[in-house]
Every structure is written in C-alpha cells, then in structure tokens.
Short mmCIF file of C-alpha atoms in Angstrom, two decimals:
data_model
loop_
_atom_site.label_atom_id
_atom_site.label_comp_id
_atom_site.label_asym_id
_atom_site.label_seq_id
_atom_site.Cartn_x
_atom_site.Cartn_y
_atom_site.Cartn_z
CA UNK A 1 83.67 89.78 222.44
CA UNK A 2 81.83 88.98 225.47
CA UNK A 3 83.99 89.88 228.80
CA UNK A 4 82.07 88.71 231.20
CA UNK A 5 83.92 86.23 233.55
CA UNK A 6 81.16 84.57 234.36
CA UNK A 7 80.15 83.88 230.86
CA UNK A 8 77.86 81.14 231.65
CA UNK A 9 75.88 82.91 234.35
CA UNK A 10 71.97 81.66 233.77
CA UNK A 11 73.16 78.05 231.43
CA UNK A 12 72.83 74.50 233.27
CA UNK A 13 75.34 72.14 232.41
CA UNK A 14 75.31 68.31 232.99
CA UNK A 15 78.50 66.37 232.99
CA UNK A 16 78.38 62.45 233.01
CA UNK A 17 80.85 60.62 235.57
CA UNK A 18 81.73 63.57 237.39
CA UNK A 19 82.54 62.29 240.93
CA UNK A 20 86.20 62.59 240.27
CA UNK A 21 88.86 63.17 237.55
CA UNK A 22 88.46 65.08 234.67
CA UNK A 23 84.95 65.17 235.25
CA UNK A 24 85.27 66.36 238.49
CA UNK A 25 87.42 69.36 237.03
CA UNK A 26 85.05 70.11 234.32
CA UNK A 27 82.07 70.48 236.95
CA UNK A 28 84.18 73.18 238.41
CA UNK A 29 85.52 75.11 236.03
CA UNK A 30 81.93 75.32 234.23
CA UNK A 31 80.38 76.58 238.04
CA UNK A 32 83.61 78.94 237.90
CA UNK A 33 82.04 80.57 234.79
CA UNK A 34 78.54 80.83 236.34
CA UNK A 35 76.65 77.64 235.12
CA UNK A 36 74.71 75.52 237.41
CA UNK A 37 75.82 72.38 237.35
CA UNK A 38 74.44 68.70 237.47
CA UNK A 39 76.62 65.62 237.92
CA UNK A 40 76.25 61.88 237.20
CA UNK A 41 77.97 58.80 238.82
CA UNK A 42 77.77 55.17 239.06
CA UNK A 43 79.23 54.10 242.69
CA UNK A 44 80.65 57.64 244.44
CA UNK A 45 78.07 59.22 246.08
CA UNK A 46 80.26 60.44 248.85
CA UNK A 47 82.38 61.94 246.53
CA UNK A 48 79.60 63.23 244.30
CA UNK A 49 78.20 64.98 247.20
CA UNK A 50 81.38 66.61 248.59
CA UNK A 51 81.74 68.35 245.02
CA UNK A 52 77.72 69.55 244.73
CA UNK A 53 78.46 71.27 248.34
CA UNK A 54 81.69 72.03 247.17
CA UNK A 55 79.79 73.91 243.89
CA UNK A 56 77.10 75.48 245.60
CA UNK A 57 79.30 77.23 248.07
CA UNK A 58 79.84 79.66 245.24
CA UNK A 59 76.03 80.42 245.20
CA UNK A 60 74.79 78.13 242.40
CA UNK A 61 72.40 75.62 242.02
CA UNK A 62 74.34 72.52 241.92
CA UNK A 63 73.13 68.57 242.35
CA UNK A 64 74.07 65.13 242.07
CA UNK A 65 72.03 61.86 240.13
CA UNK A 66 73.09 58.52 240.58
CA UNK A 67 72.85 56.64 236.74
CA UNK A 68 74.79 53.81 235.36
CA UNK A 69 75.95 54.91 231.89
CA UNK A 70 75.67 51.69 230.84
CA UNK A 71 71.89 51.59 231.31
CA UNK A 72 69.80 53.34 228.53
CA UNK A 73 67.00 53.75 230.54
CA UNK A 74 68.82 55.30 233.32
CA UNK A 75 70.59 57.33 230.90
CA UNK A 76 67.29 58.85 229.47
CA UNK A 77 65.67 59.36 233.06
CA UNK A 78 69.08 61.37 234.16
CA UNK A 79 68.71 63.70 231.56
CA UNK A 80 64.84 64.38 231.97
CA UNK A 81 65.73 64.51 235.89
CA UNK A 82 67.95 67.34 234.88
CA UNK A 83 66.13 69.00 233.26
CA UNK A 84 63.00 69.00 235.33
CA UNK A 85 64.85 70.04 238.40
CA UNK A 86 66.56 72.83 237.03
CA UNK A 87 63.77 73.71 234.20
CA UNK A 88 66.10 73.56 231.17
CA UNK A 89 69.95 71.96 229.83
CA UNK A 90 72.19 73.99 227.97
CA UNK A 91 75.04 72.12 228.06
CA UNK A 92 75.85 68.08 227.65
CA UNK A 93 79.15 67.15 228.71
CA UNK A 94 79.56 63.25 228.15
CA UNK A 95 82.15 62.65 230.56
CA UNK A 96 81.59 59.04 231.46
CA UNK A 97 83.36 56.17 230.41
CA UNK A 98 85.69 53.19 230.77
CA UNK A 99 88.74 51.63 229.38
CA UNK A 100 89.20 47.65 228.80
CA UNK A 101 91.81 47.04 227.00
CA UNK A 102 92.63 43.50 225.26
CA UNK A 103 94.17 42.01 222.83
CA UNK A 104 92.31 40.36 219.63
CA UNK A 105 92.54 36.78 220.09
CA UNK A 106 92.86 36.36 223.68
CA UNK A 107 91.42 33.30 225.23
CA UNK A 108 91.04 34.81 228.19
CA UNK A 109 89.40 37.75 227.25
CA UNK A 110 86.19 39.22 228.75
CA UNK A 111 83.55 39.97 226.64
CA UNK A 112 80.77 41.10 229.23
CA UNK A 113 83.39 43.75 230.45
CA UNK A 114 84.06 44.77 226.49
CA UNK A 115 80.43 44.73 226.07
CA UNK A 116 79.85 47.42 229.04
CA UNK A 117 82.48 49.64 227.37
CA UNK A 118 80.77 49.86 224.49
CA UNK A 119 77.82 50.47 226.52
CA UNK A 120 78.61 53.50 228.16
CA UNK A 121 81.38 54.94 226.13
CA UNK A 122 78.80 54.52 223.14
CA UNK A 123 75.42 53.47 224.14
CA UNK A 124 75.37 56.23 226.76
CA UNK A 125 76.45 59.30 224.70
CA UNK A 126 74.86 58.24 221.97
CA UNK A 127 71.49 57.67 224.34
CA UNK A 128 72.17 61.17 226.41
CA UNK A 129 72.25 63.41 223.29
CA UNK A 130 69.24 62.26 221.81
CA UNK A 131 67.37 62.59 225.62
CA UNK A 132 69.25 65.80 225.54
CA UNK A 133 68.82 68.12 222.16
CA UNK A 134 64.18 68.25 222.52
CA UNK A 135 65.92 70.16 225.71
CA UNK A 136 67.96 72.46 224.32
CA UNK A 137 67.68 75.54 222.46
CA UNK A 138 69.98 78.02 220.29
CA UNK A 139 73.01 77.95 222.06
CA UNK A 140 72.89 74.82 223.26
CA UNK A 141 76.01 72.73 223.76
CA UNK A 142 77.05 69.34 222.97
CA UNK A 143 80.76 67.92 223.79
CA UNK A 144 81.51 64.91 224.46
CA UNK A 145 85.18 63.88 225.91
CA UNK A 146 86.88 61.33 223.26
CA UNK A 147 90.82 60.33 223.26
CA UNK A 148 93.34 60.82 221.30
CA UNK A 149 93.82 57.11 221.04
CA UNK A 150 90.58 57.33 218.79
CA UNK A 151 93.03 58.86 215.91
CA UNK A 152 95.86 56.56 216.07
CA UNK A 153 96.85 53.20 218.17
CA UNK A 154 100.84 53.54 219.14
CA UNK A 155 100.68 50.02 221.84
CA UNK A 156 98.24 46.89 221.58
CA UNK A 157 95.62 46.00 223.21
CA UNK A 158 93.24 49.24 222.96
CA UNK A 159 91.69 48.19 219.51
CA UNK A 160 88.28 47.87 221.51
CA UNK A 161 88.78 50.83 223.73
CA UNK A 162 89.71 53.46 220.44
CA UNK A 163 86.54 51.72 218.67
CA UNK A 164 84.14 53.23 221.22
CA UNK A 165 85.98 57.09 221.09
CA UNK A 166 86.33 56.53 217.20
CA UNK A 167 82.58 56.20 217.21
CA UNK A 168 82.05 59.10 218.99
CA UNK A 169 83.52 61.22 217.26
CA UNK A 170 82.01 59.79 214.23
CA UNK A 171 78.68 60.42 215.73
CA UNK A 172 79.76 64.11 216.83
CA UNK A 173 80.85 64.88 213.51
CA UNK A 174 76.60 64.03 212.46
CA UNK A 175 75.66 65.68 215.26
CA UNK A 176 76.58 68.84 214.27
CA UNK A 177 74.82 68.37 210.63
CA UNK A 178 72.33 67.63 211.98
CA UNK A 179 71.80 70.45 215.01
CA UNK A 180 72.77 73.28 212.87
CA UNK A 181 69.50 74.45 212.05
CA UNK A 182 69.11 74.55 215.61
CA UNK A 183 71.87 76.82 216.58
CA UNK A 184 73.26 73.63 218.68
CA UNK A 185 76.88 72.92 218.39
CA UNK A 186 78.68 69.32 219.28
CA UNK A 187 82.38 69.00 219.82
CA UNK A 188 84.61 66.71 221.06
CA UNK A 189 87.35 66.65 223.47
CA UNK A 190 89.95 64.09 222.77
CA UNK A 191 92.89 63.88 225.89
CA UNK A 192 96.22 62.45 225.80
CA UNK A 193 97.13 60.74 228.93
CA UNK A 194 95.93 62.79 232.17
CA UNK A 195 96.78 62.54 235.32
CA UNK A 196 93.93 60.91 237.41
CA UNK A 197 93.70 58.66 240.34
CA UNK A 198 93.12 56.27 237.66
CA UNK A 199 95.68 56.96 235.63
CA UNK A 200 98.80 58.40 237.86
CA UNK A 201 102.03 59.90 236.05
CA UNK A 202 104.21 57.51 238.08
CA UNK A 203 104.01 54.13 236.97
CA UNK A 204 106.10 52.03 233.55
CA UNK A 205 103.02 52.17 231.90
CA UNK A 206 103.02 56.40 232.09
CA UNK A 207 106.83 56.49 231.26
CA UNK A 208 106.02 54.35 227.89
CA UNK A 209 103.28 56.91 227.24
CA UNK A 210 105.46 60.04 227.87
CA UNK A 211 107.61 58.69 225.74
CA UNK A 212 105.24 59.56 222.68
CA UNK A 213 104.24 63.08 224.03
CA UNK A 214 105.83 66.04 222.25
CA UNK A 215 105.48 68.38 225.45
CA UNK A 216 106.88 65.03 227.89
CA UNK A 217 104.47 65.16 230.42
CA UNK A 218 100.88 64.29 231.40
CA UNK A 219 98.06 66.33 231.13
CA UNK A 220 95.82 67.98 234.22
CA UNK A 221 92.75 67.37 234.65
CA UNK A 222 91.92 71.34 234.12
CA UNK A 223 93.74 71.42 231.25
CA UNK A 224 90.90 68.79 229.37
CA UNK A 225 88.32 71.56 231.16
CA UNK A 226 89.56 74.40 229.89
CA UNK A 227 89.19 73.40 226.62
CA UNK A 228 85.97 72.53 227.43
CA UNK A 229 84.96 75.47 229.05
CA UNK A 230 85.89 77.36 225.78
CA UNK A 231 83.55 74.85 223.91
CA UNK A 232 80.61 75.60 225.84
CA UNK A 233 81.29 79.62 225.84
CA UNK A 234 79.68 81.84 223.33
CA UNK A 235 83.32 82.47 221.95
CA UNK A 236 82.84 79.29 220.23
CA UNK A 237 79.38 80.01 218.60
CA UNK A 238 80.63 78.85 214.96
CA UNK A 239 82.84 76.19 215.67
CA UNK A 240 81.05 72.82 215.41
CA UNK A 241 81.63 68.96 214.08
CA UNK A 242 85.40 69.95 215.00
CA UNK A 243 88.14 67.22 217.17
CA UNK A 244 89.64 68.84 219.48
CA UNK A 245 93.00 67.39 220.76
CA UNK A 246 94.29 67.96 224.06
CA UNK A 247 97.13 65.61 223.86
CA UNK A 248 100.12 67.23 224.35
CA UNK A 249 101.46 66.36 220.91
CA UNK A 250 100.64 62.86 221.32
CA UNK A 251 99.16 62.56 217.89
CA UNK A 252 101.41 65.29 216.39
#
C-alpha cells in the first residue's frame, strides 16, 4: 500500500468550476496530496486567483482558465490549455455545473436557462472527457461530481436537474468500458446536500432536506473531496464504472 502522503506528487489535476464550493475544496485537497492543480470558472476570477496563490504557496504549479462550461469550444480549448501548460493531465475532475429546477408544465418556465443546464452539466463533461482521455495515460483519472438526486427524486421540480446527473452517470458507467484497456478509470461522485454559499444549511428549504438525511445534517465541502481524493489515488486502481454516494444516507 502506497504511504506516501503526498500520493499525487508529479500528477496534474484539472477541476471544472473551482472558484468556490466544493470545487474549491477539491482543488485543495488534491494540491494537499502533491498534484498540481488547474482550475476553471465562468465569472470569479478574483476568487479563482486568490485560490491558485493560495495553491502555489505550498510549492506547486497551480493556475487558473477562464471557460464557460456551457461552451463546447471553450470546453475543448481549456483542456488542451491544460495540458500544454503543464505538459500532461492525469486527472479530470468535472466539477462544474448548475441547478434549475422547474416543474413540468409550467407556463412560466424557462427553457434557455434549462437548456444551459443541460449544457454544462452534460454537454461539458461529456465534451471535457473526450478533449481529455488522447491526454491521459495508465493511471489516468476520470470523476465527475453527480448528485444523489440522480438516483431518486424525494420533492418536485428537479425532474430536469436529476436528468443531467442521471446522464452522467450513465455516461461514466461507458466510460469506464470503454477506458479499461487503457488503464483509465471514471467514477462518479454523487453529494447529498452540502453546505455552500449556494446552498447554506440555514434556510426551510435545508430543514426539508435534513429531514430525509439519515446522519441529519449537511455535508462539507471536504467531505465530497475526500472521496474524491481517494478516487484519484492509486488505492483505487481497480475500482471503476462505480457511483459513489456521499449523501449522508439520503438515498439509504
């Protein structure tokens, strides 16, 4: 079993939407075990920034690239930016994504912003693995961060939302068919509810969702990185195509 703290010492990691959030945790705890790390975002480049200096300060090779998720041809150009810059990609962590939720039937409802969704939770992914995998060699890693509301709906108006994650994981499931020969693996990451400047612990909407968690609270953001962590470390070398929840019990 490999001891080494710094497991990842030498590997460069990407992870999409990483400004803040869960992201923002999974940058660091991958730089923690010794990967250089790129980030993506949309609209924070303040934030971005603070977290590359933030990375590098622990004497790694760290850097930020602005690309909208939604955008397959910025998708495709972040990944080749990555690795030309660092001269190789180990690890794909697709990070990014949204949440619209609305009911079917709505008059109101707003297809352009149900159409992004599907855009970057789906398009994106789907768009940065294949950019990704001519990159990456035996030991590469794919895992891409789902949600547990892709394996059962307990309130309305998600239907669209738990589409996109159901997809993914779908497509992860492939994935790892397919990159077997390769000595690639692809996971996914599927959260409960996490608490996120986003998504705080404090409002009716959390209470309704603690209400169907086993353990009764929200998640942390390093909790969701841990797991990931493990993913990307050679300690899980021969697990592939598997869901991983990190719900809490949600879907218990």
């Amino acid at each position: 079993m490999n001891t080494n703290p710094r497991k990842l010492t030498g590997k460069v990691a990407l992870v999409t939407g990483a400004s803040r959030g869960i992201g923002a945790a999974i940058a660091k705890r991958l730089a923690e075990d010794g990967a250089n790390v790129a980030i993506s975002y949309a609209n924070s480049s303040t934030k971005a920034e603070s977290l590359v200096r933030e990375l590098e300060a622990q004497g790694l090779s760290c850097a930020a690239f602005q690309a909208d998720q939604a955008d397959s041809v910025q998708v495709v150009d972040l990944v080749k930016q990555v690795a030309a810059h660092f001269g190789r990609l180990d690890i794909l962590v697709n990070n990014a994504g949204v949440f619209v939720g609305h009911e079917i039937g709505d008059p109101e409802i707003d297809a352009m912003a149900l159409d992004r969704q599907w855009a970057i939770n789906v398009g994106g992914v789907v768009t940065a693995v294949r950019t990704a995998v001519p990159f990456m060699g035996e030991g590469g890693r794919i895992i891409s961060i789902g949600s547990c509301l892709a394996t059962r709906s307990p309130f309305p108006q998600i239907s669209d939302y738990s589409g996109t994650k159901a997809a993914i994981a779908g497509y992860t499931r492939g994935w790892a068919r397919d990159l077997g020969k390769k000595g690639i693996t692809a996971n996914i990451v599927q959260p409960g509810p996490t608490e996120t400047d986003l998504n705080p612990s404090d409002t009716d909407f959390a209470a309704m969702q603690k209400s169907y968690i086993a353990l009764g609270r929200y998640g942390k953001p390093e909790e969701i990185a841990a797991a990931v962590a493990f993913l990307a470390s050679p300690e899980a070398s021969f697990i592939t195509g598997v869901t991983l929840d990190v719900d809490g019990g949600m879907n218990a």
